[in-house]
mmCIF file of C-alpha atoms and ligand atoms in Angstrom:
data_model
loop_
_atom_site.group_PDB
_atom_site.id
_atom_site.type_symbol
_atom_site.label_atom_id
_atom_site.label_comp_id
_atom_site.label_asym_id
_atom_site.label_seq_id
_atom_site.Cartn_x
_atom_site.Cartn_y
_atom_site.Cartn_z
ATOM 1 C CA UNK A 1 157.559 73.784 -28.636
ATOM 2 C CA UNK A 2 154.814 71.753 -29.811
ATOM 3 C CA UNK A 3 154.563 68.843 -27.232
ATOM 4 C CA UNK A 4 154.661 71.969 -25.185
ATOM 5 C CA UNK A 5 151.231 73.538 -26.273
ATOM 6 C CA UNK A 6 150.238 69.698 -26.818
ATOM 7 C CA UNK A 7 150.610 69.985 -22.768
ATOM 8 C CA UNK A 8 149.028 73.417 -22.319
ATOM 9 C CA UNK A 9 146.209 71.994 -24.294
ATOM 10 C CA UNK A 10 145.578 68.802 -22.567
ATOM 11 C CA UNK A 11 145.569 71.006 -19.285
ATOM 12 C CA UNK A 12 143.069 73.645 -20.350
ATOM 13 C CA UNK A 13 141.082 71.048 -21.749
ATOM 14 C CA UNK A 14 140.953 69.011 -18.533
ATOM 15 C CA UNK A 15 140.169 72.354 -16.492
ATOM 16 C CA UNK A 16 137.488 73.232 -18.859
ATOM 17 C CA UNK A 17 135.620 69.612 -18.443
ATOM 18 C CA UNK A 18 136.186 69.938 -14.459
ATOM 19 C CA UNK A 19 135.035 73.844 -14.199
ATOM 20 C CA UNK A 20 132.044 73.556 -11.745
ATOM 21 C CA UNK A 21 130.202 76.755 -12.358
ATOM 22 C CA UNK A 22 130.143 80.040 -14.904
ATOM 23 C CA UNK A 23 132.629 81.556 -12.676
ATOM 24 C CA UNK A 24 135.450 79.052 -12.642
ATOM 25 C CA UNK A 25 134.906 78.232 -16.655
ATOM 26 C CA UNK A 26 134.947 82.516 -17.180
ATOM 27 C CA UNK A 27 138.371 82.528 -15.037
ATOM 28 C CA UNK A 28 140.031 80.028 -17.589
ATOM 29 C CA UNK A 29 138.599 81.971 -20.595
ATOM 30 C CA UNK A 30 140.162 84.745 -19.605
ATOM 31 C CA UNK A 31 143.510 83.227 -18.777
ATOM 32 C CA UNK A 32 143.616 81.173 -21.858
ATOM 33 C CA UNK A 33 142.306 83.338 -24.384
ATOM 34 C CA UNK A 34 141.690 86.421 -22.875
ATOM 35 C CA UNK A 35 143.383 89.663 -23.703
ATOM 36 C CA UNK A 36 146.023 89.080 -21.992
ATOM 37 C CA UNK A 37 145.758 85.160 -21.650
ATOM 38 C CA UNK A 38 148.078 82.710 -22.243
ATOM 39 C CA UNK A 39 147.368 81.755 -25.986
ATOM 40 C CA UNK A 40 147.572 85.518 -26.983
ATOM 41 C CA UNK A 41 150.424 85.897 -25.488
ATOM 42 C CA UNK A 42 151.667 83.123 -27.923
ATOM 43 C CA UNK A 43 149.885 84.979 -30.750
ATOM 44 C CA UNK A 44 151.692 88.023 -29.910
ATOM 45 C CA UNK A 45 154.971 85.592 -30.869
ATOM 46 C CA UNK A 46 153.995 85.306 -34.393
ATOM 47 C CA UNK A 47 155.005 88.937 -35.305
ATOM 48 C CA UNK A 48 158.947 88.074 -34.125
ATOM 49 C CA UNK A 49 159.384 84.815 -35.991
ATOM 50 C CA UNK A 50 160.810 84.165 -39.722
ATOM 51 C CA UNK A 51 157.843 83.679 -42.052
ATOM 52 C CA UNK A 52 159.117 79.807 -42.108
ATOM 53 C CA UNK A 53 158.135 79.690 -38.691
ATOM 54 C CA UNK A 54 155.443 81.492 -38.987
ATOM 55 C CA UNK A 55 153.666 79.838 -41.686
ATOM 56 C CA UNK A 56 153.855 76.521 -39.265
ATOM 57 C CA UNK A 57 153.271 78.134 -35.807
ATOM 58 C CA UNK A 58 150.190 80.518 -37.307
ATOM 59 C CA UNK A 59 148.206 77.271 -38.285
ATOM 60 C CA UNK A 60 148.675 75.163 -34.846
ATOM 61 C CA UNK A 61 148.262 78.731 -32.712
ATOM 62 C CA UNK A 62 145.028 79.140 -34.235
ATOM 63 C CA UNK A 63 144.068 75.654 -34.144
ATOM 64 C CA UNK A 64 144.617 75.543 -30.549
ATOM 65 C CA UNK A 65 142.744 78.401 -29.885
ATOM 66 C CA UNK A 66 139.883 76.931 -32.026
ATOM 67 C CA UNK A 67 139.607 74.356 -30.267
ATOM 68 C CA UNK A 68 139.708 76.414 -26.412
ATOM 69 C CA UNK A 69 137.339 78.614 -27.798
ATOM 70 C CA UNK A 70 135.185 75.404 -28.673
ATOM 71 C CA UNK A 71 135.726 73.351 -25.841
ATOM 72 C CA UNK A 72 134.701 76.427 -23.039
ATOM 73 C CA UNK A 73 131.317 77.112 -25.190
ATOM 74 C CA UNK A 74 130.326 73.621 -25.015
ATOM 75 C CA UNK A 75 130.895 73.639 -21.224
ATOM 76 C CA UNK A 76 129.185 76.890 -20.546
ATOM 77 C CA UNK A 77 126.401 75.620 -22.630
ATOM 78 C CA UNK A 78 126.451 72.144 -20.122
ATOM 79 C CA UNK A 79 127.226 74.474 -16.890
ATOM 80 C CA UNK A 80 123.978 76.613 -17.988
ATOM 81 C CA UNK A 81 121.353 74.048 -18.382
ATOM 82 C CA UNK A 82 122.885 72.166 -14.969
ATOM 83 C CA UNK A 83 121.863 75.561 -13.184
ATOM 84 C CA UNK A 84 118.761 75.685 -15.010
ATOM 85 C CA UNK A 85 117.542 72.296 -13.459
ATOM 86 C CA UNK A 86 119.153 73.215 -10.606
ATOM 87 C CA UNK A 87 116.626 75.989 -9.997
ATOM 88 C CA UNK A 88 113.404 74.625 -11.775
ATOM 89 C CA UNK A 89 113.931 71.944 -8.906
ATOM 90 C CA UNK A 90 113.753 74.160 -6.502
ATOM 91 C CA UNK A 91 111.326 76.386 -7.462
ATOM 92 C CA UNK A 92 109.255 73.753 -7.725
ATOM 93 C CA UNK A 93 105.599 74.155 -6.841
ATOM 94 C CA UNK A 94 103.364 71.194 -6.384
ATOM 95 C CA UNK A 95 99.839 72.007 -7.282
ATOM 96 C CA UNK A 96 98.478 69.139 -5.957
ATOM 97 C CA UNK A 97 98.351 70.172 -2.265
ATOM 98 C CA UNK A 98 95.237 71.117 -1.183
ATOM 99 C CA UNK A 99 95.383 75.208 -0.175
ATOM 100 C CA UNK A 100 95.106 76.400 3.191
ATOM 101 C CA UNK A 101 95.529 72.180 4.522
ATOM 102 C CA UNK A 102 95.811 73.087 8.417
ATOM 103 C CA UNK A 103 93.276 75.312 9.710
ATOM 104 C CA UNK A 104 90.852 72.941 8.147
ATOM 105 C CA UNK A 105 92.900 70.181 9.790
ATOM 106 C CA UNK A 106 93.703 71.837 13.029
ATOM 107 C CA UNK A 107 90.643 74.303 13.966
ATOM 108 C CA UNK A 108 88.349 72.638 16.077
ATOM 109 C CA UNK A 109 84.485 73.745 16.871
ATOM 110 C CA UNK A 110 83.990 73.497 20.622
ATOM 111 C CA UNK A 111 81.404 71.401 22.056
ATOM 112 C CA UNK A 112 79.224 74.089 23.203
ATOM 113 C CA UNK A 113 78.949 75.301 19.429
ATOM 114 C CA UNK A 114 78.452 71.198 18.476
ATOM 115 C CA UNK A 115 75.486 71.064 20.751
ATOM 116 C CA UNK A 116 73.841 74.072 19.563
ATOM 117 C CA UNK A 117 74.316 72.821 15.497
ATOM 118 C CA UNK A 118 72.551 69.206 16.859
ATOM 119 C CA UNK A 119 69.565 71.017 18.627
ATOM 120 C CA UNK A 120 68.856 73.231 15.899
ATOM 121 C CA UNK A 121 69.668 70.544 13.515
ATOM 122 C CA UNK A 122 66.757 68.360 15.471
ATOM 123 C CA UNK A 123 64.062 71.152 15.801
ATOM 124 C CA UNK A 124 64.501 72.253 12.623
ATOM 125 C CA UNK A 125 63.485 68.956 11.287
ATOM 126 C CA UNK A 126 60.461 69.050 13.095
ATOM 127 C CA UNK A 127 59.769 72.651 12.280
ATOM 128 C CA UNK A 128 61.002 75.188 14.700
ATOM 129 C CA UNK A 129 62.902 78.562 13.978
ATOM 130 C CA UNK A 130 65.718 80.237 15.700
ATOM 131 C CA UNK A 131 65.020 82.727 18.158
ATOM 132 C CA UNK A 132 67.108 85.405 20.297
ATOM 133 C CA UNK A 133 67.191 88.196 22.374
ATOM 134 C CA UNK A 134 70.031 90.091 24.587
ATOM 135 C CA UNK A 135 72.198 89.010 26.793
ATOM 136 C CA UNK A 136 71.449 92.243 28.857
ATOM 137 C CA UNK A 137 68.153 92.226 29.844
ATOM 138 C CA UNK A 138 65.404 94.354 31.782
ATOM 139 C CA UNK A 139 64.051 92.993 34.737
ATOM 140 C CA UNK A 140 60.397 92.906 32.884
ATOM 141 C CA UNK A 141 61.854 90.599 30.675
ATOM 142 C CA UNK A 142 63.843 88.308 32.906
ATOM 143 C CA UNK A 143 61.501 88.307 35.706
ATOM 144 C CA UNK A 144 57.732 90.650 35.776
ATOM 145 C CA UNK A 145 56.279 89.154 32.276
ATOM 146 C CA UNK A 146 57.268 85.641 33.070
ATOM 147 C CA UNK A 147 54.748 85.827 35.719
ATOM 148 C CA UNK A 148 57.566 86.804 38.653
ATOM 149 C CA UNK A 149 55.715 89.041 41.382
ATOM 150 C CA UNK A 150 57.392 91.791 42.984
ATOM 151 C CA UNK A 151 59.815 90.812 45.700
ATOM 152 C CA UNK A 152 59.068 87.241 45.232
ATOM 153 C CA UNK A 153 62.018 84.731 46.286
ATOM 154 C CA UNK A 154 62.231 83.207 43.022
ATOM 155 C CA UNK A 155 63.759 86.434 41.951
ATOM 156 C CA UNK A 156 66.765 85.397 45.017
ATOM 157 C CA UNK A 157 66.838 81.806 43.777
ATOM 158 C CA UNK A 158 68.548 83.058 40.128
ATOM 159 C CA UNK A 159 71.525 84.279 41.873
ATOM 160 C CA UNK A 160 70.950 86.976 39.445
ATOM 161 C CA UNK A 161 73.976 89.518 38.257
ATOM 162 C CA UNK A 162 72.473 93.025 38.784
ATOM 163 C CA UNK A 163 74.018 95.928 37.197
ATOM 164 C CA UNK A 164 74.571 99.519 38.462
ATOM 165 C CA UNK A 165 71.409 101.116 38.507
ATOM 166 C CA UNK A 166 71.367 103.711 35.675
ATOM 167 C CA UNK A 167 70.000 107.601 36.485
ATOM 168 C CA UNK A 168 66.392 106.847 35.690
ATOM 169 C CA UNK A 169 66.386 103.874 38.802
ATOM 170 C CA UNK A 170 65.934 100.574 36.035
ATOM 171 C CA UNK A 171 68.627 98.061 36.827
ATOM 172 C CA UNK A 172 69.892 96.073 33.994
ATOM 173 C CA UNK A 173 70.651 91.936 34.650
ATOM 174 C CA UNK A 174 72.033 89.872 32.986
ATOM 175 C CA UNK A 175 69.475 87.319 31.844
ATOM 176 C CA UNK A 176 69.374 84.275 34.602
ATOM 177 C CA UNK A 177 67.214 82.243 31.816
ATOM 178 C CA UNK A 178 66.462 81.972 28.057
ATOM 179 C CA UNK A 179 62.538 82.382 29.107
ATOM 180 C CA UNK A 180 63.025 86.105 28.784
ATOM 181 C CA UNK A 181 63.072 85.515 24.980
ATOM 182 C CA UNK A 182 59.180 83.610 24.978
ATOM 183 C CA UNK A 183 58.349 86.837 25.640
ATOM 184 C CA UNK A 184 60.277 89.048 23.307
ATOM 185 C CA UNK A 185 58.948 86.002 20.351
ATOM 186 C CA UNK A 186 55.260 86.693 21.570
ATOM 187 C CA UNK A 187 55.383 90.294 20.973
ATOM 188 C CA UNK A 188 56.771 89.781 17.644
ATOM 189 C CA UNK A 189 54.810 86.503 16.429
ATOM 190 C CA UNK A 190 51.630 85.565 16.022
ATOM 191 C CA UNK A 191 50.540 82.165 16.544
ATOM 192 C CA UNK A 192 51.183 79.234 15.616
ATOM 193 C CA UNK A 193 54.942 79.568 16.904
ATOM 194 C CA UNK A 194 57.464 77.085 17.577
ATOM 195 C CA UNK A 195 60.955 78.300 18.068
ATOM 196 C CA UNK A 196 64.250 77.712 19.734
ATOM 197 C CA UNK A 197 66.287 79.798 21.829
ATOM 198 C CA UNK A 198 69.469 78.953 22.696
ATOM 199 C CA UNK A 199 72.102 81.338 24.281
ATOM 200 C CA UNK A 200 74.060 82.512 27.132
ATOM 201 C CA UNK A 201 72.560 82.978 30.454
ATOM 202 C CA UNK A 202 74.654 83.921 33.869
ATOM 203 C CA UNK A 203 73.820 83.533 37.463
ATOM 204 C CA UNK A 204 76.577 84.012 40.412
ATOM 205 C CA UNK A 205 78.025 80.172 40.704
ATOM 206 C CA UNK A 206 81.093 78.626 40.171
ATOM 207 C CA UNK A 207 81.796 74.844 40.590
ATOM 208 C CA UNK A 208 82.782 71.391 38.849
ATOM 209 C CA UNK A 209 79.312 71.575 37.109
ATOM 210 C CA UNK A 210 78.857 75.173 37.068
ATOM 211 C CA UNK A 211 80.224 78.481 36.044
ATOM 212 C CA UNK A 212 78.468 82.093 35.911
ATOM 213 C CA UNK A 213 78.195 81.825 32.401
ATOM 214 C CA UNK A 214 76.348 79.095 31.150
ATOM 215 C CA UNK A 215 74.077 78.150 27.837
ATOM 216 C CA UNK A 216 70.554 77.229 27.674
ATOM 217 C CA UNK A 217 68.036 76.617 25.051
ATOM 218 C CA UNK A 218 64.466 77.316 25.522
ATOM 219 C CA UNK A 219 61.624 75.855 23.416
ATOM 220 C CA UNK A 220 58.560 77.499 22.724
ATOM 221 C CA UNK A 221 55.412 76.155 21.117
ATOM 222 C CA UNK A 222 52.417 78.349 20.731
ATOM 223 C CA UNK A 223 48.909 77.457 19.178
ATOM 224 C CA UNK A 224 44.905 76.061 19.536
ATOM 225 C CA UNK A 225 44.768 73.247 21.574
ATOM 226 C CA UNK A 226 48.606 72.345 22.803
ATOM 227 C CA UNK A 227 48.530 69.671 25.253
ATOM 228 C CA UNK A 228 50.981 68.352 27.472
ATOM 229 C CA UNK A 229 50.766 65.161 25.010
ATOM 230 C CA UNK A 230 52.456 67.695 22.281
ATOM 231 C CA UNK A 231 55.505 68.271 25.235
ATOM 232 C CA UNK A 232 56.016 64.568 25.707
ATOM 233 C CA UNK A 233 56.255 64.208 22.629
ATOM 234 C CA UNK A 234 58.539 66.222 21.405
ATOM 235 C CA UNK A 235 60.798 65.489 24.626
ATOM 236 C CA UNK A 236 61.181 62.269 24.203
ATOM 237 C CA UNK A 237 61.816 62.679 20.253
ATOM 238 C CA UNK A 238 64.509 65.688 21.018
ATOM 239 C CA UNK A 239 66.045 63.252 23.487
ATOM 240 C CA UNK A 240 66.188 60.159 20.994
ATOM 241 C CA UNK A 241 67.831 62.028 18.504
ATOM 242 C CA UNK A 242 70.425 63.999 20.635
ATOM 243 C CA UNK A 243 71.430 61.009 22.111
ATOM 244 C CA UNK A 244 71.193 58.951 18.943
ATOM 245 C CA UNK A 245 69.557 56.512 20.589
ATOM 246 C CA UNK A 246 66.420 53.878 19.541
ATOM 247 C CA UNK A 247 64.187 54.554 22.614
ATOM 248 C CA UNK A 248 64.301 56.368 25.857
ATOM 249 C CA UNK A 249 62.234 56.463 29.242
ATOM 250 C CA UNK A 250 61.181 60.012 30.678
ATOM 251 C CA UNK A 251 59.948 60.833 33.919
ATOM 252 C CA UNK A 252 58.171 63.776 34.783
ATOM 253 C CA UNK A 253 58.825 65.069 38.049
ATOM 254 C CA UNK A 254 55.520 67.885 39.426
ATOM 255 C CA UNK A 255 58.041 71.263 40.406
ATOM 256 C CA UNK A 256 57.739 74.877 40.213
ATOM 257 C CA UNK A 257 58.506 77.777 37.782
ATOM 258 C CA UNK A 258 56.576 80.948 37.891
ATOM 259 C CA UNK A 259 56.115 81.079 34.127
ATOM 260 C CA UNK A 260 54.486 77.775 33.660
ATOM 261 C CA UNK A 261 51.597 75.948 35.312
ATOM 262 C CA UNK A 262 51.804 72.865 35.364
ATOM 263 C CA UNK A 263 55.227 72.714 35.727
ATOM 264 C CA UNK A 264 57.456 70.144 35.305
ATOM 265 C CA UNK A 265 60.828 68.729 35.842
ATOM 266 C CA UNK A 266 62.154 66.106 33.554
ATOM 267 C CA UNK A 267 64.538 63.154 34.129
ATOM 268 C CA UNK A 268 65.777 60.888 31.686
ATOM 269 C CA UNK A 269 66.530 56.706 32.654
ATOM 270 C CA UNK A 270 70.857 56.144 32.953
ATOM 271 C CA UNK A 271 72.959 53.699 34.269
ATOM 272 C CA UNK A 272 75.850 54.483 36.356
ATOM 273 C CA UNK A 273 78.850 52.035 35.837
ATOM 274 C CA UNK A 274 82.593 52.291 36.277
ATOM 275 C CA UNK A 275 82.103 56.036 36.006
ATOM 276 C CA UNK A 276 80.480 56.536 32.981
ATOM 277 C CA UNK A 277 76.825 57.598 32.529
ATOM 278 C CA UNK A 278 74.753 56.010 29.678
ATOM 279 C CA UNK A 279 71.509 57.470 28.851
ATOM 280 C CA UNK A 280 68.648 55.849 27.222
ATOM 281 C CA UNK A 281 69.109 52.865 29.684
ATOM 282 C CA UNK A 282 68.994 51.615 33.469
ATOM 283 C CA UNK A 283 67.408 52.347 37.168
ATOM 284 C CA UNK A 284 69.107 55.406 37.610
ATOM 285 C CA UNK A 285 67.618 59.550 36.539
ATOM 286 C CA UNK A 286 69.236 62.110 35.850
ATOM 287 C CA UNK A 287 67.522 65.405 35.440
ATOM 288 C CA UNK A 288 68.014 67.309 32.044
ATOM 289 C CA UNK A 289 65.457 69.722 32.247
ATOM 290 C CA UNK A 290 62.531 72.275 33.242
ATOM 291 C CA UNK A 291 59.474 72.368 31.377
ATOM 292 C CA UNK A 292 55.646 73.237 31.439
ATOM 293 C CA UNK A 293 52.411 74.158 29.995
ATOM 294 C CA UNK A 294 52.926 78.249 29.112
ATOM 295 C CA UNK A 295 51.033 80.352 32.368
ATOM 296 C CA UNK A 296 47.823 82.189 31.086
ATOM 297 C CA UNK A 297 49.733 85.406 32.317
ATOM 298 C CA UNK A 298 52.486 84.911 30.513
ATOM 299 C CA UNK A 299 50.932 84.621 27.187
ATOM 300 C CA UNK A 300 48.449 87.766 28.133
ATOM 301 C CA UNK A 301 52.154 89.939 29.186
ATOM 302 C CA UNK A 302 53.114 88.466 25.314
ATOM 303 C CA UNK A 303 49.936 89.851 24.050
ATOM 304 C CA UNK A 304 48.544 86.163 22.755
ATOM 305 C CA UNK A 305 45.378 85.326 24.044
ATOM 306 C CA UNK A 306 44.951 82.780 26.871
ATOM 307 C CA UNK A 307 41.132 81.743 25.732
ATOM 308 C CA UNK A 308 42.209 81.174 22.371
ATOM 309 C CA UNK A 309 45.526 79.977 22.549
ATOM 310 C CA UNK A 310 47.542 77.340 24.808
ATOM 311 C CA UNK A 311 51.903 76.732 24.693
ATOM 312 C CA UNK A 312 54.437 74.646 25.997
ATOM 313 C CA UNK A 313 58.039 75.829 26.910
ATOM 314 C CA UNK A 314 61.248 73.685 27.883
ATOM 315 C CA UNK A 315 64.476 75.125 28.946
ATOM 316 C CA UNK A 316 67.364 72.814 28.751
ATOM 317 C CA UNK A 317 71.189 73.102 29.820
ATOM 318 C CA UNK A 318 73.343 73.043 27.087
ATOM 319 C CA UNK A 319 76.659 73.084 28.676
ATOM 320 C CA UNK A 320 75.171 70.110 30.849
ATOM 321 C CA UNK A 321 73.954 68.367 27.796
ATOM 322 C CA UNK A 322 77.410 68.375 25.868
ATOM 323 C CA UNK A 323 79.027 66.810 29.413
ATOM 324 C CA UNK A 324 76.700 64.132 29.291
ATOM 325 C CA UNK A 325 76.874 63.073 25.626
ATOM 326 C CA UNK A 326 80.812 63.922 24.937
ATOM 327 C CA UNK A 327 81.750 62.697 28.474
ATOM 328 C CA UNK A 328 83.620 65.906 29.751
ATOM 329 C CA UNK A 329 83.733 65.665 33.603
ATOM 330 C CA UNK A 330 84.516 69.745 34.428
ATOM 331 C CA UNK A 331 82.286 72.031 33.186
ATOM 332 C CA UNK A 332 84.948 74.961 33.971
ATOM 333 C CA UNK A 333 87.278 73.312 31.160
ATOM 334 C CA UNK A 334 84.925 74.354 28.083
ATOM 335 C CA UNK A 335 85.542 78.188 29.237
ATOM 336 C CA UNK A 336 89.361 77.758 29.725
ATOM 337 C CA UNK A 337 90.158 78.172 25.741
ATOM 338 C CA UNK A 338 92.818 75.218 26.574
ATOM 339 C CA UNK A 339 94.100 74.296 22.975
ATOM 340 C CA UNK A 340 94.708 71.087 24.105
ATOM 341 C CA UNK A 341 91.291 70.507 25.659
ATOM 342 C CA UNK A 342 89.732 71.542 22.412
ATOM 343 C CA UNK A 343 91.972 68.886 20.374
ATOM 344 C CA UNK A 344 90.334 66.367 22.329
ATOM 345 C CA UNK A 345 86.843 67.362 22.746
ATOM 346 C CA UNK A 346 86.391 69.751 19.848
ATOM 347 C CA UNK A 347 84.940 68.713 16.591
ATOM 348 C CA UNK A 348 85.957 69.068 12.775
ATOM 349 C CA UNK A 349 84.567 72.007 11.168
ATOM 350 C CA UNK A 350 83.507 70.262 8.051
ATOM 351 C CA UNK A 351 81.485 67.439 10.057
ATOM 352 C CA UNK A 352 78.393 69.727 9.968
ATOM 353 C CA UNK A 353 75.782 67.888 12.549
ATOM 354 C CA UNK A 354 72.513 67.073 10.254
ATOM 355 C CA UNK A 355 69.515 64.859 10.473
ATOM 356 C CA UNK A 356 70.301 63.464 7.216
ATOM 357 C CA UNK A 357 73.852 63.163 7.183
ATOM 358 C CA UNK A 358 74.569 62.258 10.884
ATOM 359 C CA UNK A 359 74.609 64.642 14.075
ATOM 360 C CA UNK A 360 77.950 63.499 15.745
ATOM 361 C CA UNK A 361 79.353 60.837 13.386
HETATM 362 N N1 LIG B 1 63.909 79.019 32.679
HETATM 363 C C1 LIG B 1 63.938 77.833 33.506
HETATM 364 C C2 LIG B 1 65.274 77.741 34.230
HETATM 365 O O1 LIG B 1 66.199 78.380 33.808
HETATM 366 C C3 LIG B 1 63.717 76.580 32.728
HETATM 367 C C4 LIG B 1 62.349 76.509 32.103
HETATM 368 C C5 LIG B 1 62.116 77.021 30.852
HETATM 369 C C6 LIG B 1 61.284 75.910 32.802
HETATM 370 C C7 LIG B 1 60.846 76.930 30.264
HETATM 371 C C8 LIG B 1 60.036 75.828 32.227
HETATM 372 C C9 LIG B 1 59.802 76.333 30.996
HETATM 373 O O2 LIG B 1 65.424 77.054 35.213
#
């Protein structure tokens, strides 16, 4: 009888230590010492015997159950912190990462935007504000006050976007040029004014290096005695600094624009080799922009007065611009909102263009 229960408890014992989990361990509680279980069952015994037996059996019974009863707390106590760890492992959470990690590291700002943060970033050093006006413009704006006459081809030459006519015979464009915006800053400012404009412009074209929408900047400076010395200058300074380069040659070319007089087209010096432009450099010119002394009519339609007052304006494609520093050959890509295409060409959004702290670095 006893090498039996030394047996049973050698077996219970060994199923205790190897009981995995809760569940298994609560099984063999219940069939060892449960109710119903096995040892109680031997309990139950007792009652029948002679109180010889008894008196021996009574003692070892309750030993053995002891020593169950000890054995399957111990576990449970084992099995319960295992699970613990278990879980504080998983439920892990590192602290350390920095929050929201990709759309800092994936977003990208798109070349068009990048160009805009240099220019600004370069006038504003040298003292200009921010201008705008609507993309939806009246034909005063876009052509009569900048000194267009009526029926004149110049108005053809935009490939302009007209809209419906509306009830009361105006027809709405939409704006062929930033110019439309010297005078909307005339009306508003009084002199001295130096701004920049940039923004989206249209006119009906569509190739490799152009689409119907487009972005321009205009630049507008307003006061007593401006000279075309004053344009130079700040030409060939814009151009130094957007093309972070230490000097650059500027030729300017005698051309037409109603809203100016004189007016002038400017080229920059480039070399073209294996494909690749290089500004600053070189035989070659490239044209990067209109530009002239502001038309006496023009300032009189902004309300400034012609005696007393002389400007220069610019107007410069952006679009163009960003090609010819980031080296993107199709103009049509930047308005495709390829993800791809932005991965390459795009630009962190944390490398914020400055004079100080670097425009394209
Ligand atoms: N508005 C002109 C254009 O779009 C550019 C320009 C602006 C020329 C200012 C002279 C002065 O072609």
């Amino acid at each position: 009888m006893s090498e039996d229960l030394a047996i049973l408890e050698q077996n219970l014992l060994s199923e205790i230590q190897n009981a995995s989990d809760e569940n298994t361990l609560e099984d063999i509680r219940i069939r060892a010492i449960g109710k119903k279980g096995i040892l109680s069952e031997k309990m139950k015994t007792l009652g029948k015997m002679t109180p010889e037996e008894r008196k021996e059996m009574g003692p070892i019974l309750n030993g053995l159950k002891g020593r169950i009863t000890e054995a399957l707390s111990t576990r449970k106590h084992i099995l319960e912190e295992e699970a613990l760890n278990v879980r504080l492992l998983r439920e892990k959470v590192d602290v350390t990462l920095p929050p929201r990690f990709d759309p800092i590291n994936e977003g990208r700002i798109h070349p068009v935007s990048q160009v805009i943060d240099e220019i600004t970033a370069i006038f504003g050093d040298m003292g200009f504000g921010v201008a705008d006006g609507p993309d939806l413009e009246t034909d005063y704006y876009n052509f009569t006050a900048l000194n267009f006459p009526e029926g004149h081809p110049a108005r053809e030459m935009h490939d302009t976007f007209f809209l419906k006519e509306k009830e009361d015979g105006e027809r709405l464009v939409l704006r062929t040029h930033t110019s439309p915006v010297q005078i909307r800053t005339m009306e508003k400012e009084e002199p001295p004014i130096r701004v920049i404009i940039p923004g989206r412009t249209y006119r009906c074209d569509s190739d490799q290096t152009h689409t119907p929408m487009f972005h321009q900047v205009e630049g507008l400076v307003i006061g007593e005695d401006i000279h075309m010395g004053h344009l130079k200058w700040t030409l060939e300074e814009f151009c130094k600094a957007f093309f972070e380069i230490l000097s650059v040659k500027l030729r300017f070319r005698p051309s037409f624009f109603p809203f100016t007089e004189p007016s002038m087209e400017v080229d920059v010096g480039c070399t073209f080799a294996q494909g690749e432009v290089k500004i600053g450099e070189g035989d070659d010119w490239m044209e990067i922009l209109g530009s002239g002394m502001v038309h006496p009519n023009v300032l009189k339609n902004g309300g400034i007065d012609p005696d007393k007052y002389s400007g220069f304006a610019f107007g410069v494609g952006i679009d163009r611009l960003a090609m010819l520093k980031y080296g993107a050959p199709d103009l049509r890509a930047f308005f495709d909102a390829d993800y791809r295409w932005m991965k390459h060409y795009g630009f962190r959004p944390l490398d914020i263009p400055s004079m100080v702290g670097g425009l394209s670095s």
